[in-house]
C-alpha positions as MATLAB code, in Angstrom:
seq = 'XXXXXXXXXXXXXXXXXXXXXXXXXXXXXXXXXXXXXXXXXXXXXXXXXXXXXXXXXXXXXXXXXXXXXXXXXXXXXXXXXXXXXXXXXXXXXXXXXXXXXXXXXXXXXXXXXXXXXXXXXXXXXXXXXXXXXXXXXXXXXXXXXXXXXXXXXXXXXXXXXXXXXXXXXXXXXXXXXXXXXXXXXXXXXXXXXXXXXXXXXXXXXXXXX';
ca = [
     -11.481   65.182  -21.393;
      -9.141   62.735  -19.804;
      -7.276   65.001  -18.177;
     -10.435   65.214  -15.783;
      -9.692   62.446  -12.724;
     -12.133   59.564  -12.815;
     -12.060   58.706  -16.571;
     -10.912   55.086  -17.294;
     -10.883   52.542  -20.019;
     -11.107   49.842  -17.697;
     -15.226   49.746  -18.300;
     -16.217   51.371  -21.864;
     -20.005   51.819  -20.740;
     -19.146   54.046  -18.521;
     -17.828   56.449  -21.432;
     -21.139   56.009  -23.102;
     -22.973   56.992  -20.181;
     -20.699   59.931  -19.806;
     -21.455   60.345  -23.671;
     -25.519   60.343  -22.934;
     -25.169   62.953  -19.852;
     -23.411   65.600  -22.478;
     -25.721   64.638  -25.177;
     -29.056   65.198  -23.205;
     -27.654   68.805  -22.060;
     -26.986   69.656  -26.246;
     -30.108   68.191  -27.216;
     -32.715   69.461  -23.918;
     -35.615   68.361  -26.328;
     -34.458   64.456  -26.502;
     -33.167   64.756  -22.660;
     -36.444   62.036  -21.709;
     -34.911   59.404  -24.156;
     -31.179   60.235  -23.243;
     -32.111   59.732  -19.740;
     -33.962   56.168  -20.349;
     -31.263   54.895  -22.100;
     -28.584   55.660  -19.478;
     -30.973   54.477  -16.804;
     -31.135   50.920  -19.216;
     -27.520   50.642  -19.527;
     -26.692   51.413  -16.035;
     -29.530   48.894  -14.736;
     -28.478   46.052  -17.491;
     -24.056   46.815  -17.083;
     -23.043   44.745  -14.061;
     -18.755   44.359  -13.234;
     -18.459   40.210  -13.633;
     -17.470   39.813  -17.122;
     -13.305   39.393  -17.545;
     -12.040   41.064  -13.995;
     -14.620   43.621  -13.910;
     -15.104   44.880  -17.850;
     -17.345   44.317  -19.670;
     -16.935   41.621  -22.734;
     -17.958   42.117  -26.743;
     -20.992   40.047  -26.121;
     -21.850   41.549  -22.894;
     -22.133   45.141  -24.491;
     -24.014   43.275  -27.627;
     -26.630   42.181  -25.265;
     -26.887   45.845  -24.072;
     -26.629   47.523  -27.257;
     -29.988   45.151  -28.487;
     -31.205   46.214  -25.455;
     -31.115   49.841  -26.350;
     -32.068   49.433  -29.611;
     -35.421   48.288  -28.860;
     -35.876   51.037  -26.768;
     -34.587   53.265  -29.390;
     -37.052   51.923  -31.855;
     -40.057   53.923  -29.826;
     -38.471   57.164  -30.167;
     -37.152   56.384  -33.687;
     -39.122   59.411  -35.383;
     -38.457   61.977  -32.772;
     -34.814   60.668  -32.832;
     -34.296   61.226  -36.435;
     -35.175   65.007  -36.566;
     -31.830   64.985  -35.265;
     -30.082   64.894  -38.849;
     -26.254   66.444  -37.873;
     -23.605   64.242  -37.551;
     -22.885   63.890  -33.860;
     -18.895   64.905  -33.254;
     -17.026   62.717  -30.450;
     -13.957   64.477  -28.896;
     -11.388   62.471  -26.761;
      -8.987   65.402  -25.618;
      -5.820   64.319  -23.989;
      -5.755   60.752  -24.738;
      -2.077   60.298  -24.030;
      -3.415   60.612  -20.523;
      -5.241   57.705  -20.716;
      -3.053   55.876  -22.899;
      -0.230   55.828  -20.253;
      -2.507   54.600  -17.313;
      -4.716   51.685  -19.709;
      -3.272   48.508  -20.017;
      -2.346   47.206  -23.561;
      -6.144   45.017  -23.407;
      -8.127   47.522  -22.074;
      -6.945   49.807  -24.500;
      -7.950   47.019  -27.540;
     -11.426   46.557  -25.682;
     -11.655   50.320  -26.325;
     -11.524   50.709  -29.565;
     -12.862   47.557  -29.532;
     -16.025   49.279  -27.992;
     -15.308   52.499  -30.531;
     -15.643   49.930  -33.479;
     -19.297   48.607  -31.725;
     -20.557   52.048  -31.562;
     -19.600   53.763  -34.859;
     -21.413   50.567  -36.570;
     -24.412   51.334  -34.919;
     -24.734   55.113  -34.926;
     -22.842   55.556  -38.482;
     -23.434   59.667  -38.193;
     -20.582   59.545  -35.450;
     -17.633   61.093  -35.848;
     -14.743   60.528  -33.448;
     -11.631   62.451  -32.952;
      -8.645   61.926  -30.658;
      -6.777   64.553  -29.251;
      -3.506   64.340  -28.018;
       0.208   64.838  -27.629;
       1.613   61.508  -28.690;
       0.832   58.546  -31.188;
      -2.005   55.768  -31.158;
      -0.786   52.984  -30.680;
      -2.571   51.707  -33.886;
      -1.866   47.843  -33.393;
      -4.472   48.004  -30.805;
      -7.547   48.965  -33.281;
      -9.053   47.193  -35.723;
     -10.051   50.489  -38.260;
      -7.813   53.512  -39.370;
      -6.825   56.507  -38.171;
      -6.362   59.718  -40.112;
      -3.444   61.674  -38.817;
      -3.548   65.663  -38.757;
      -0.643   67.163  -36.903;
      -1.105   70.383  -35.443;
       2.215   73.144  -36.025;
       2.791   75.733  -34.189;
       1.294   79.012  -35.804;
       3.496   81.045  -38.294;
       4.014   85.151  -36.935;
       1.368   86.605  -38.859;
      -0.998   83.887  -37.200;
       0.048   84.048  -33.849;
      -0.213   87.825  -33.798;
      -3.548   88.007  -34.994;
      -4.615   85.586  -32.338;
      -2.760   87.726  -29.742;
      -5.075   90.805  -31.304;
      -8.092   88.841  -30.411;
      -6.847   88.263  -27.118;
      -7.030   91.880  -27.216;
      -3.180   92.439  -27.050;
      -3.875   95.794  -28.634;
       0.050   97.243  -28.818;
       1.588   95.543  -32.233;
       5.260   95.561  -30.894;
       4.183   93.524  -27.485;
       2.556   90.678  -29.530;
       5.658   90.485  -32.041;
       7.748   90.543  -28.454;
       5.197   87.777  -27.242;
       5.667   85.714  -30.637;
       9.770   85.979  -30.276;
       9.499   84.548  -26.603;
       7.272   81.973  -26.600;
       6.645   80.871  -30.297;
       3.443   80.099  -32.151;
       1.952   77.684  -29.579;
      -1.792   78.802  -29.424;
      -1.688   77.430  -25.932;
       1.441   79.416  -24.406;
       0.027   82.473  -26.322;
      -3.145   82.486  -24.622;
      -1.216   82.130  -21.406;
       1.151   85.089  -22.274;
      -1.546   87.147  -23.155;
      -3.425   86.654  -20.149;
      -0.151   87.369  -17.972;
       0.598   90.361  -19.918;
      -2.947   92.058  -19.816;
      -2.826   91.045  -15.628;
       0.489   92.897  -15.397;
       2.021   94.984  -18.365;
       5.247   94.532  -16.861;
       5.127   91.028  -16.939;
       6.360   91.040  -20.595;
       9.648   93.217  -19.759;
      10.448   91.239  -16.972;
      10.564   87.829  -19.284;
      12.531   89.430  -21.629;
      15.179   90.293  -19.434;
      15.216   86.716  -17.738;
      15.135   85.284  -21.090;
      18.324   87.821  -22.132;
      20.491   86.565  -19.249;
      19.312   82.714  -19.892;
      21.060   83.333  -23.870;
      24.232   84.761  -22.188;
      25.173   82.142  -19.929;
      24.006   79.835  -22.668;
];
C-alpha cells in the first residue's frame, strides 16, 4: 500500500523484501525459506550501483543467487500450486513522488520477477493512468464505476443500514462510491442524526447554487 510512508521506488529490492515479509505470514509453513531468502538478498543488495539503486545486472546477480537457494527447497516450494496475487494499492502515490527512471527501473524490476516466478499475478491500483511508456509489457485496463442504486443499497444493507429509506437518502447524497458509502454508513450508525443534518446542509448548498 503506498499510501503507507516509507515505500519508494528508488531501490526495487526493497519491495521484494517487503513482498517476502507478507508472504512468510500467508504461508507460516514456508516462513524458514521466506526468511533465508530475505536474509540473502538483504546480505548480497548493497546502495553503489547508479546513485544508490540497484542496476538490471546487479538484481540478476541476486536473483541467481536466490535461485540456488531456491533449488533446496524446490519440492516443499512447489506444494504451493495457487497463483500468488501482487497488489500495488494507490500507485498514483508513488507515481507522483518517483522520478521518470526510477519508475522504468520498476517495472523494469516487475518484468525480472514475473519471468522468474510466472504464477505471479500483479495488479495496480489506483486513481490515475500508468504512464505506459515507462514499461516494457502491457497493461490491461479495468475501470472501476461508481455502483448503480440497487448496488449501492445492498452494500449499505450489509453495512447493516437496516431502514430502506435512509440508504436510498444515503445513495441520493453521496452517490455509488463504495468508499463514501462505507463512510456514510459508519457516520450514520455513530449518530442517526447525522443523515438529517447532511441533508439539510446539502438543501441550502442547491439554493444558493
Amino acid at each position: 500500500d503506498f499510501d503507507v510512508p516509507g515505500f519508494s521506488l528508488a531501490e526495487p529490492m526493497g519491495l521484494l523484501l517487503e513482498a517476502i515479509r507478507q508472504l512468510s505470514f500467508q504461508f507460516p509453513k514456508n516462513k524458514d525459506v521466506f526468511s533465508k531468502v530475505a536474509l540473502e538478498i538483504s546480505s548480497r543488495t548493497t546502495f553503489e550501483f547508479l546513485g544508490n539503486h540497484s542496476t538490471r545486472s546487479h538484481r540478476g546477480y541476486i536473483y541467481r543467487s536466490i535461485d540456488n537457494l531456491l533449488y533446496q527447497y524446490q519440492l516443499e516450494l512447489n506444494k504451493v500450486k495457487d497463483p500468488i496475487l501482487v497488489v500495488f494499492d494507490s500507485f498514483e502515490e508513488i507515481q507522483y513522488k518517483a522520478s521518470r527512471t526510477e519508475l522504468a527501473n520498476f517495472f523494469s524490476f516487475i518484468r525480472e520477477i514475473s519471468e522468474r516466478l510466472p504464477r505471479i499475478r500483479i495488479v495496480f491500483v489506483g486513481r490515475s493512468e500508468i504512464d505506459e511508456s515507462l514499461a516494457d509489457f502491457k497493461f490491461d485496463k479495468i475501470v472501476l464505476t461508481e455502483f448503480d442504486q440497487d448496488s449501492a443499497l445492498s452494500l449499505l444493507e450489509r453495512y447493516k443500514i437496516t431502514n430502506r429509506s435512509d440508504r436510498i437518502k444515503i445513495f441520493k447524497e453521496f452517490g455509488g462510491n463504495p468508499l463514501l458509502l462505507s463512510l456514510a454508513a459508519d457516520l450514520v450508525k455513530k449518530d442517526p442524526l447525522a443523515l438529517e443534518n447532511i441533508s439539510k446542509i446539502t438543501e441550502k448548498k442547491e439554493k444558493y447554487l
